[in-house]
mmCIF file of C-alpha atoms and ligand atoms in Angstrom:
data_model
loop_
_atom_site.group_PDB
_atom_site.id
_atom_site.type_symbol
_atom_site.label_atom_id
_atom_site.label_comp_id
_atom_site.label_asym_id
_atom_site.label_seq_id
_atom_site.Cartn_x
_atom_site.Cartn_y
_atom_site.Cartn_z
ATOM 1 C CA UNK A 6 0.000 0.000 0.000
ATOM 2 C CA UNK A 7 1.318 3.414 -1.007
ATOM 3 C CA UNK A 8 1.137 6.698 0.895
ATOM 4 C CA UNK A 9 1.021 9.570 -1.597
ATOM 5 C CA UNK A 10 1.323 13.179 -0.511
ATOM 6 C CA UNK A 11 1.060 15.104 -3.777
ATOM 7 C CA UNK A 12 -1.693 15.511 -6.367
ATOM 8 C CA UNK A 13 0.910 15.394 -9.139
ATOM 9 C CA UNK A 14 2.038 11.930 -8.010
ATOM 10 C CA UNK A 15 -1.495 10.648 -7.455
ATOM 11 C CA UNK A 16 -3.035 11.598 -10.813
ATOM 12 C CA UNK A 17 -0.936 9.257 -13.049
ATOM 13 C CA UNK A 18 -1.675 6.331 -10.710
ATOM 14 C CA UNK A 19 -5.424 6.957 -10.999
ATOM 15 C CA UNK A 20 -5.123 7.392 -14.796
ATOM 16 C CA UNK A 21 -3.287 4.042 -14.984
ATOM 17 C CA UNK A 22 -6.095 2.341 -13.052
ATOM 18 C CA UNK A 23 -8.652 3.949 -15.356
ATOM 19 C CA UNK A 24 -6.799 2.740 -18.475
ATOM 20 C CA UNK A 25 -7.031 -0.790 -17.067
ATOM 21 C CA UNK A 26 -10.793 -0.296 -16.644
ATOM 22 C CA UNK A 27 -10.606 -0.660 -12.849
ATOM 23 C CA UNK A 28 -13.366 0.652 -10.559
ATOM 24 C CA UNK A 29 -12.100 3.119 -7.978
ATOM 25 C CA UNK A 30 -13.598 3.684 -4.516
ATOM 26 C CA UNK A 31 -12.787 6.648 -2.257
ATOM 27 C CA UNK A 32 -13.087 6.781 1.536
ATOM 28 C CA UNK A 33 -12.588 10.407 2.632
ATOM 29 C CA UNK A 34 -11.358 10.699 6.242
ATOM 30 C CA UNK A 35 -9.581 13.122 8.536
ATOM 31 C CA UNK A 36 -7.436 10.276 9.864
ATOM 32 C CA UNK A 37 -7.054 8.913 13.398
ATOM 33 C CA UNK A 38 -9.005 5.967 12.063
ATOM 34 C CA UNK A 39 -11.256 3.742 14.168
ATOM 35 C CA UNK A 40 -13.465 0.736 13.449
ATOM 36 C CA UNK A 41 -16.127 3.004 11.928
ATOM 37 C CA UNK A 42 -13.658 4.132 9.239
ATOM 38 C CA UNK A 43 -12.427 0.561 8.875
ATOM 39 C CA UNK A 44 -15.962 -0.616 8.083
ATOM 40 C CA UNK A 45 -16.146 1.994 5.276
ATOM 41 C CA UNK A 46 -12.821 0.820 3.841
ATOM 42 C CA UNK A 47 -13.812 -2.863 4.025
ATOM 43 C CA UNK A 48 -17.078 -2.079 2.203
ATOM 44 C CA UNK A 49 -15.229 -0.025 -0.413
ATOM 45 C CA UNK A 50 -12.739 -2.879 -0.949
ATOM 46 C CA UNK A 51 -15.615 -5.333 -1.453
ATOM 47 C CA UNK A 52 -17.228 -3.112 -4.127
ATOM 48 C CA UNK A 53 -14.236 -1.717 -6.087
ATOM 49 C CA UNK A 54 -11.001 -2.865 -7.748
ATOM 50 C CA UNK A 55 -8.912 -0.126 -6.125
ATOM 51 C CA UNK A 56 -9.556 1.868 -2.943
ATOM 52 C CA UNK A 57 -8.093 5.239 -2.013
ATOM 53 C CA UNK A 58 -8.384 6.491 1.580
ATOM 54 C CA UNK A 59 -7.826 10.228 1.935
ATOM 55 C CA UNK A 60 -6.311 11.165 5.292
ATOM 56 C CA UNK A 61 -6.431 14.941 5.636
ATOM 57 C CA UNK A 62 -7.400 17.160 8.567
ATOM 58 C CA UNK A 63 -9.192 19.776 6.494
ATOM 59 C CA UNK A 64 -8.606 23.259 7.963
ATOM 60 C CA UNK A 65 -11.490 24.937 6.114
ATOM 61 C CA UNK A 66 -14.158 22.935 7.953
ATOM 62 C CA UNK A 67 -13.012 24.062 11.419
ATOM 63 C CA UNK A 68 -14.402 27.305 12.807
ATOM 64 C CA UNK A 69 -12.502 29.856 14.880
ATOM 65 C CA UNK A 70 -11.828 28.419 18.357
ATOM 66 C CA UNK A 71 -12.537 24.823 17.254
ATOM 67 C CA UNK A 72 -10.126 21.892 17.631
ATOM 68 C CA UNK A 73 -8.075 22.095 14.389
ATOM 69 C CA UNK A 74 -4.718 22.231 16.214
ATOM 70 C CA UNK A 75 -5.539 19.495 18.736
ATOM 71 C CA UNK A 76 -7.374 17.157 16.322
ATOM 72 C CA UNK A 77 -5.637 13.761 16.799
ATOM 73 C CA UNK A 78 -3.225 12.684 14.053
ATOM 74 C CA UNK A 79 -1.259 9.430 13.622
ATOM 75 C CA UNK A 80 -0.484 8.472 10.031
ATOM 76 C CA UNK A 81 1.504 5.345 10.936
ATOM 77 C CA UNK A 82 -1.383 3.893 12.918
ATOM 78 C CA UNK A 83 -3.784 4.913 10.110
ATOM 79 C CA UNK A 84 -1.572 3.208 7.512
ATOM 80 C CA UNK A 85 -1.646 -0.065 9.480
ATOM 81 C CA UNK A 86 -5.466 0.070 9.685
ATOM 82 C CA UNK A 87 -5.819 0.864 5.957
ATOM 83 C CA UNK A 88 -3.443 -1.930 5.002
ATOM 84 C CA UNK A 89 -5.319 -4.437 7.163
ATOM 85 C CA UNK A 90 -8.661 -3.336 5.677
ATOM 86 C CA UNK A 91 -7.298 -3.855 2.150
ATOM 87 C CA UNK A 92 -6.943 -0.256 0.875
ATOM 88 C CA UNK A 93 -4.515 0.301 -2.028
ATOM 89 C CA UNK A 94 -3.428 3.853 -1.379
ATOM 90 C CA UNK A 95 -3.568 6.605 1.215
ATOM 91 C CA UNK A 96 -3.701 10.173 -0.062
ATOM 92 C CA UNK A 97 -2.169 12.223 2.755
ATOM 93 C CA UNK A 98 -1.542 15.784 1.571
ATOM 94 C CA UNK A 99 -0.329 18.766 3.595
ATOM 95 C CA UNK A 100 -2.751 21.723 3.781
ATOM 96 C CA UNK A 101 -0.501 23.670 1.337
ATOM 97 C CA UNK A 102 -0.962 20.874 -1.213
ATOM 98 C CA UNK A 103 -4.748 21.149 -1.019
ATOM 99 C CA UNK A 104 -5.133 24.926 -0.729
ATOM 100 C CA UNK A 105 -3.227 27.666 -2.539
ATOM 101 C CA UNK A 106 -2.286 30.499 -0.171
ATOM 102 C CA UNK A 107 -4.585 32.823 -2.164
ATOM 103 C CA UNK A 108 -7.392 30.243 -2.590
ATOM 104 C CA UNK A 109 -10.686 32.083 -3.038
ATOM 105 C CA UNK A 110 -12.980 29.414 -4.481
ATOM 106 C CA UNK A 111 -15.377 27.494 -2.254
ATOM 107 C CA UNK A 112 -18.347 25.161 -2.689
ATOM 108 C CA UNK A 113 -21.262 26.210 -0.512
ATOM 109 C CA UNK A 114 -24.861 25.109 -0.028
ATOM 110 C CA UNK A 115 -28.093 26.722 1.183
ATOM 111 C CA UNK A 116 -30.879 25.174 3.242
ATOM 112 C CA UNK A 117 -29.487 21.756 4.240
ATOM 113 C CA UNK A 118 -26.481 23.353 5.928
ATOM 114 C CA UNK A 119 -28.391 25.910 7.981
ATOM 115 C CA UNK A 120 -29.948 23.727 10.696
ATOM 116 C CA UNK A 121 -28.600 21.032 13.048
ATOM 117 C CA UNK A 122 -24.770 21.357 13.228
ATOM 118 C CA UNK A 123 -24.879 24.326 10.819
ATOM 119 C CA UNK A 124 -26.463 26.489 13.536
ATOM 120 C CA UNK A 125 -23.403 26.415 15.781
ATOM 121 C CA UNK A 126 -20.888 25.670 12.986
ATOM 122 C CA UNK A 127 -21.945 28.154 10.261
ATOM 123 C CA UNK A 128 -18.866 27.683 8.030
ATOM 124 C CA UNK A 129 -18.363 23.948 8.594
ATOM 125 C CA UNK A 130 -20.255 22.579 5.584
ATOM 126 C CA UNK A 131 -18.689 25.083 3.203
ATOM 127 C CA UNK A 132 -15.351 23.545 4.210
ATOM 128 C CA UNK A 133 -16.687 19.997 3.880
ATOM 129 C CA UNK A 134 -18.286 20.614 0.459
ATOM 130 C CA UNK A 135 -15.139 22.334 -0.777
ATOM 131 C CA UNK A 136 -12.695 19.637 0.309
ATOM 132 C CA UNK A 137 -14.945 16.755 -0.762
ATOM 133 C CA UNK A 138 -15.386 18.380 -4.219
ATOM 134 C CA UNK A 139 -11.622 18.758 -4.481
ATOM 135 C CA UNK A 140 -11.081 15.113 -3.478
ATOM 136 C CA UNK A 141 -13.688 14.025 -6.040
ATOM 137 C CA UNK A 142 -11.859 15.976 -8.774
ATOM 138 C CA UNK A 143 -8.457 14.647 -7.721
ATOM 139 C CA UNK A 144 -9.385 10.968 -7.223
ATOM 140 C CA UNK A 145 -12.325 10.771 -9.716
ATOM 141 C CA UNK A 146 -13.857 7.787 -7.866
ATOM 142 C CA UNK A 147 -16.792 5.708 -9.088
ATOM 143 C CA UNK A 148 -18.087 5.422 -5.536
ATOM 144 C CA UNK A 149 -17.400 7.334 -2.310
ATOM 145 C CA UNK A 150 -18.161 6.094 1.200
ATOM 146 C CA UNK A 151 -19.442 8.134 4.159
ATOM 147 C CA UNK A 152 -20.669 7.159 7.634
ATOM 148 C CA UNK A 153 -24.255 7.666 8.773
ATOM 149 C CA UNK A 154 -22.956 9.075 12.073
ATOM 150 C CA UNK A 155 -22.446 12.382 10.260
ATOM 151 C CA UNK A 156 -26.031 12.209 8.972
ATOM 152 C CA UNK A 157 -26.176 15.886 7.987
ATOM 153 C CA UNK A 158 -22.848 15.611 6.146
ATOM 154 C CA UNK A 159 -24.143 12.557 4.251
ATOM 155 C CA UNK A 160 -27.345 14.384 3.211
ATOM 156 C CA UNK A 161 -25.331 17.480 2.212
ATOM 157 C CA UNK A 162 -22.890 15.453 0.099
ATOM 158 C CA UNK A 163 -25.675 13.508 -1.614
ATOM 159 C CA UNK A 164 -27.332 16.839 -2.482
ATOM 160 C CA UNK A 165 -24.050 18.389 -3.673
ATOM 161 C CA UNK A 166 -23.377 15.402 -5.939
ATOM 162 C CA UNK A 167 -26.887 15.712 -7.378
ATOM 163 C CA UNK A 168 -26.807 19.504 -7.793
ATOM 164 C CA UNK A 169 -23.288 19.657 -9.282
ATOM 165 C CA UNK A 170 -23.705 16.532 -11.462
ATOM 166 C CA UNK A 171 -20.765 14.595 -10.055
ATOM 167 C CA UNK A 172 -20.816 11.145 -11.692
ATOM 168 C CA UNK A 173 -20.139 9.440 -8.348
ATOM 169 C CA UNK A 174 -22.291 7.055 -6.317
ATOM 170 C CA UNK A 175 -22.451 8.032 -2.646
ATOM 171 C CA UNK A 176 -22.615 5.039 -0.335
ATOM 172 C CA UNK A 177 -23.877 5.688 3.199
ATOM 173 C CA UNK A 178 -22.705 3.165 5.802
ATOM 174 C CA UNK A 179 -24.208 2.340 9.231
ATOM 175 C CA UNK A 180 -22.893 3.848 12.475
ATOM 176 C CA UNK A 181 -20.357 1.613 14.219
ATOM 177 C CA UNK A 182 -20.732 1.626 18.014
ATOM 178 C CA UNK A 183 -18.652 0.537 20.968
ATOM 179 C CA UNK A 184 -20.113 -2.466 22.865
ATOM 180 C CA UNK A 185 -21.844 -0.062 25.294
ATOM 181 C CA UNK A 186 -23.507 1.964 22.510
ATOM 182 C CA UNK A 187 -21.189 4.979 22.173
ATOM 183 C CA UNK A 188 -20.856 5.919 18.485
ATOM 184 C CA UNK A 189 -17.238 5.641 17.368
ATOM 185 C CA UNK A 190 -15.574 9.000 16.741
ATOM 186 C CA UNK A 191 -12.003 10.269 16.603
ATOM 187 C CA UNK A 192 -13.121 12.921 19.105
ATOM 188 C CA UNK A 193 -13.912 10.237 21.735
ATOM 189 C CA UNK A 194 -10.172 10.337 22.513
ATOM 190 C CA UNK A 195 -10.737 13.764 24.142
ATOM 191 C CA UNK A 196 -13.005 12.249 26.826
ATOM 192 C CA UNK A 197 -11.802 11.587 30.380
ATOM 193 C CA UNK A 198 -12.866 8.311 32.027
ATOM 194 C CA UNK A 199 -15.783 10.060 33.715
ATOM 195 C CA UNK A 200 -16.812 11.845 30.501
ATOM 196 C CA UNK A 201 -16.599 8.612 28.521
ATOM 197 C CA UNK A 202 -19.289 7.137 30.838
ATOM 198 C CA UNK A 203 -21.354 10.339 30.671
ATOM 199 C CA UNK A 204 -21.224 10.229 26.842
ATOM 200 C CA UNK A 205 -23.429 7.121 26.844
ATOM 201 C CA UNK A 206 -26.369 9.435 27.501
ATOM 202 C CA UNK A 207 -26.517 10.378 23.784
ATOM 203 C CA UNK A 208 -27.309 6.883 22.533
ATOM 204 C CA UNK A 209 -29.488 6.000 25.536
ATOM 205 C CA UNK A 210 -31.625 9.114 25.004
ATOM 206 C CA UNK A 211 -31.951 8.562 21.251
ATOM 207 C CA UNK A 212 -33.038 4.970 21.909
ATOM 208 C CA UNK A 213 -35.666 6.299 24.284
ATOM 209 C CA UNK A 214 -36.953 8.557 21.469
ATOM 210 C CA UNK A 215 -36.864 5.723 18.961
ATOM 211 C CA UNK A 216 -38.795 3.515 21.407
ATOM 212 C CA UNK A 217 -41.511 6.186 21.739
ATOM 213 C CA UNK A 218 -41.863 6.382 17.933
ATOM 214 C CA UNK A 219 -41.979 2.596 17.659
ATOM 215 C CA UNK A 220 -44.738 2.507 20.262
ATOM 216 C CA UNK A 221 -46.827 4.871 18.157
ATOM 217 C CA UNK A 222 -45.945 8.379 19.357
ATOM 218 C CA UNK A 223 -46.162 10.619 16.275
ATOM 219 C CA UNK A 224 -45.680 14.058 17.849
ATOM 220 C CA UNK A 225 -42.062 15.053 17.162
ATOM 221 C CA UNK A 226 -42.144 17.828 19.802
ATOM 222 C CA UNK A 227 -43.028 15.301 22.541
ATOM 223 C CA UNK A 228 -40.242 12.938 21.480
ATOM 224 C CA UNK A 229 -37.691 15.784 21.268
ATOM 225 C CA UNK A 230 -38.692 16.972 24.743
ATOM 226 C CA UNK A 231 -38.274 13.460 26.166
ATOM 227 C CA UNK A 232 -34.836 13.026 24.545
ATOM 228 C CA UNK A 233 -33.706 16.466 25.775
ATOM 229 C CA UNK A 234 -34.930 15.828 29.343
ATOM 230 C CA UNK A 235 -33.149 12.491 29.424
ATOM 231 C CA UNK A 236 -29.847 14.006 28.226
ATOM 232 C CA UNK A 237 -30.188 16.719 30.873
ATOM 233 C CA UNK A 238 -30.243 14.082 33.644
ATOM 234 C CA UNK A 239 -26.507 13.700 32.987
ATOM 235 C CA UNK A 240 -24.655 16.465 34.901
ATOM 236 C CA UNK A 241 -21.656 16.521 32.505
ATOM 237 C CA UNK A 242 -23.877 16.925 29.422
ATOM 238 C CA UNK A 243 -24.995 20.195 27.801
ATOM 239 C CA UNK A 244 -27.432 19.891 24.888
ATOM 240 C CA UNK A 245 -26.547 21.772 21.696
ATOM 241 C CA UNK A 246 -29.566 20.452 19.777
ATOM 242 C CA UNK A 247 -32.074 17.634 19.555
ATOM 243 C CA UNK A 248 -33.897 17.592 16.209
ATOM 244 C CA UNK A 249 -36.241 15.302 14.306
ATOM 245 C CA UNK A 250 -35.962 15.872 10.561
ATOM 246 C CA UNK A 251 -36.513 14.318 7.153
ATOM 247 C CA UNK A 252 -33.280 12.349 6.497
ATOM 248 C CA UNK A 253 -32.928 13.649 2.900
ATOM 249 C CA UNK A 254 -34.115 17.263 3.053
ATOM 250 C CA UNK A 255 -33.235 17.774 6.747
ATOM 251 C CA UNK A 256 -36.501 19.706 7.109
ATOM 252 C CA UNK A 257 -37.954 19.686 10.603
ATOM 253 C CA UNK A 258 -40.821 17.226 11.105
ATOM 254 C CA UNK A 259 -43.858 17.946 13.235
ATOM 255 C CA UNK A 260 -45.391 14.508 12.793
ATOM 256 C CA UNK A 261 -43.488 11.274 12.285
ATOM 257 C CA UNK A 262 -45.056 9.565 9.304
ATOM 258 C CA UNK A 263 -42.303 7.867 7.257
ATOM 259 C CA UNK A 264 -38.584 7.736 7.960
ATOM 260 C CA UNK A 265 -37.351 10.272 10.483
ATOM 261 C CA UNK A 266 -33.833 11.202 11.531
ATOM 262 C CA UNK A 267 -33.505 11.870 15.277
ATOM 263 C CA UNK A 268 -30.221 13.695 15.694
ATOM 264 C CA UNK A 269 -28.444 15.267 18.622
ATOM 265 C CA UNK A 270 -25.276 17.202 19.409
ATOM 266 C CA UNK A 271 -24.209 17.338 23.042
ATOM 267 C CA UNK A 272 -21.227 18.829 24.831
ATOM 268 C CA UNK A 273 -19.699 16.373 27.284
ATOM 269 C CA UNK A 274 -17.383 18.681 29.176
ATOM 270 C CA UNK A 275 -15.635 20.574 26.358
ATOM 271 C CA UNK A 276 -16.087 17.829 23.753
ATOM 272 C CA UNK A 277 -18.966 18.178 21.308
ATOM 273 C CA UNK A 278 -20.338 14.783 20.257
ATOM 274 C CA UNK A 279 -23.030 13.955 17.692
ATOM 275 C CA UNK A 280 -25.197 10.896 17.271
ATOM 276 C CA UNK A 281 -28.429 9.924 15.539
ATOM 277 C CA UNK A 282 -30.917 7.160 14.841
ATOM 278 C CA UNK A 283 -33.317 6.660 11.962
HETATM 279 O O1 PAF B 26 -16.237 13.126 7.917
HETATM 280 C C1 PAF B 26 -15.070 13.559 7.854
HETATM 281 O O2 PAF B 26 -14.141 12.980 8.409
HETATM 282 C C2 PAF B 26 -14.787 14.838 7.079
HETATM 283 O O3 PAF B 26 -15.792 15.756 7.251
HETATM 284 C C3 PAF B 26 -14.507 14.590 5.580
HETATM 285 C C4 PAF B 26 -15.738 14.062 4.863
HETATM 286 C C5 PAF B 26 -13.364 13.618 5.427
HETATM 287 C C6 PAF B 26 -14.117 15.909 4.913
HETATM 288 O O4 PAF B 26 -12.962 16.447 5.471
#
């Protein structure tokens, strides 16, 4: 497995694969890989002839005061995980390789990026759409793989691909959880032992909401209130949002009729965690 740092080196490799008629899968990541990422890579390997994992902590998706500098990084550990999962290549550029110093072109989106995480992270999805578009142009994959944990990101990328006519199939993959229910995330490494236990409140509360819907409760406001109250029983937790939305349009639902996305963002101490259930 190769680790490639420059676009100039990567492009001829991809062209060679294309000439051979090989199908290329892309798994975009910010590194510090866990079993959630590994499941994306394994799926990509099973559906493509070649798999590229991008490993890039993208500065444009972090807001002022967010954790860009402290975001965990470990390319050697990532390489071992990618190799074991069967990836062919890691694209691991420096920020200067991805962004010219005078870069002034961005990909942005209305509507879907305004609610949920977009409320407290107003520039986040502009950074995500920009870097994912750039990765799509650089790698030109047939398929790209994203986790359902970032449900808003998945909906935003599906919409971007539709609106900008990218000829790429977006594959959404299920959330991978620890045995006790905590959704896997690179940011879980920030949690102290006490916070790690407190963080279980996200999944427990969402399951409570899901249970209410399964038992016939259709009023989204009642379910949101119950989820919020349950999260607030945990002293280390501070709710950012609890929302029930259409999983594709991300529009708020008043009544649960078909599929509904119940999503939450919660601060556990200083760490902001997200989770969701359909
Ligand atoms: O989900 C992530 O890790 C990032 O947002 C992504 C899609 C790799 C873009 O930097």
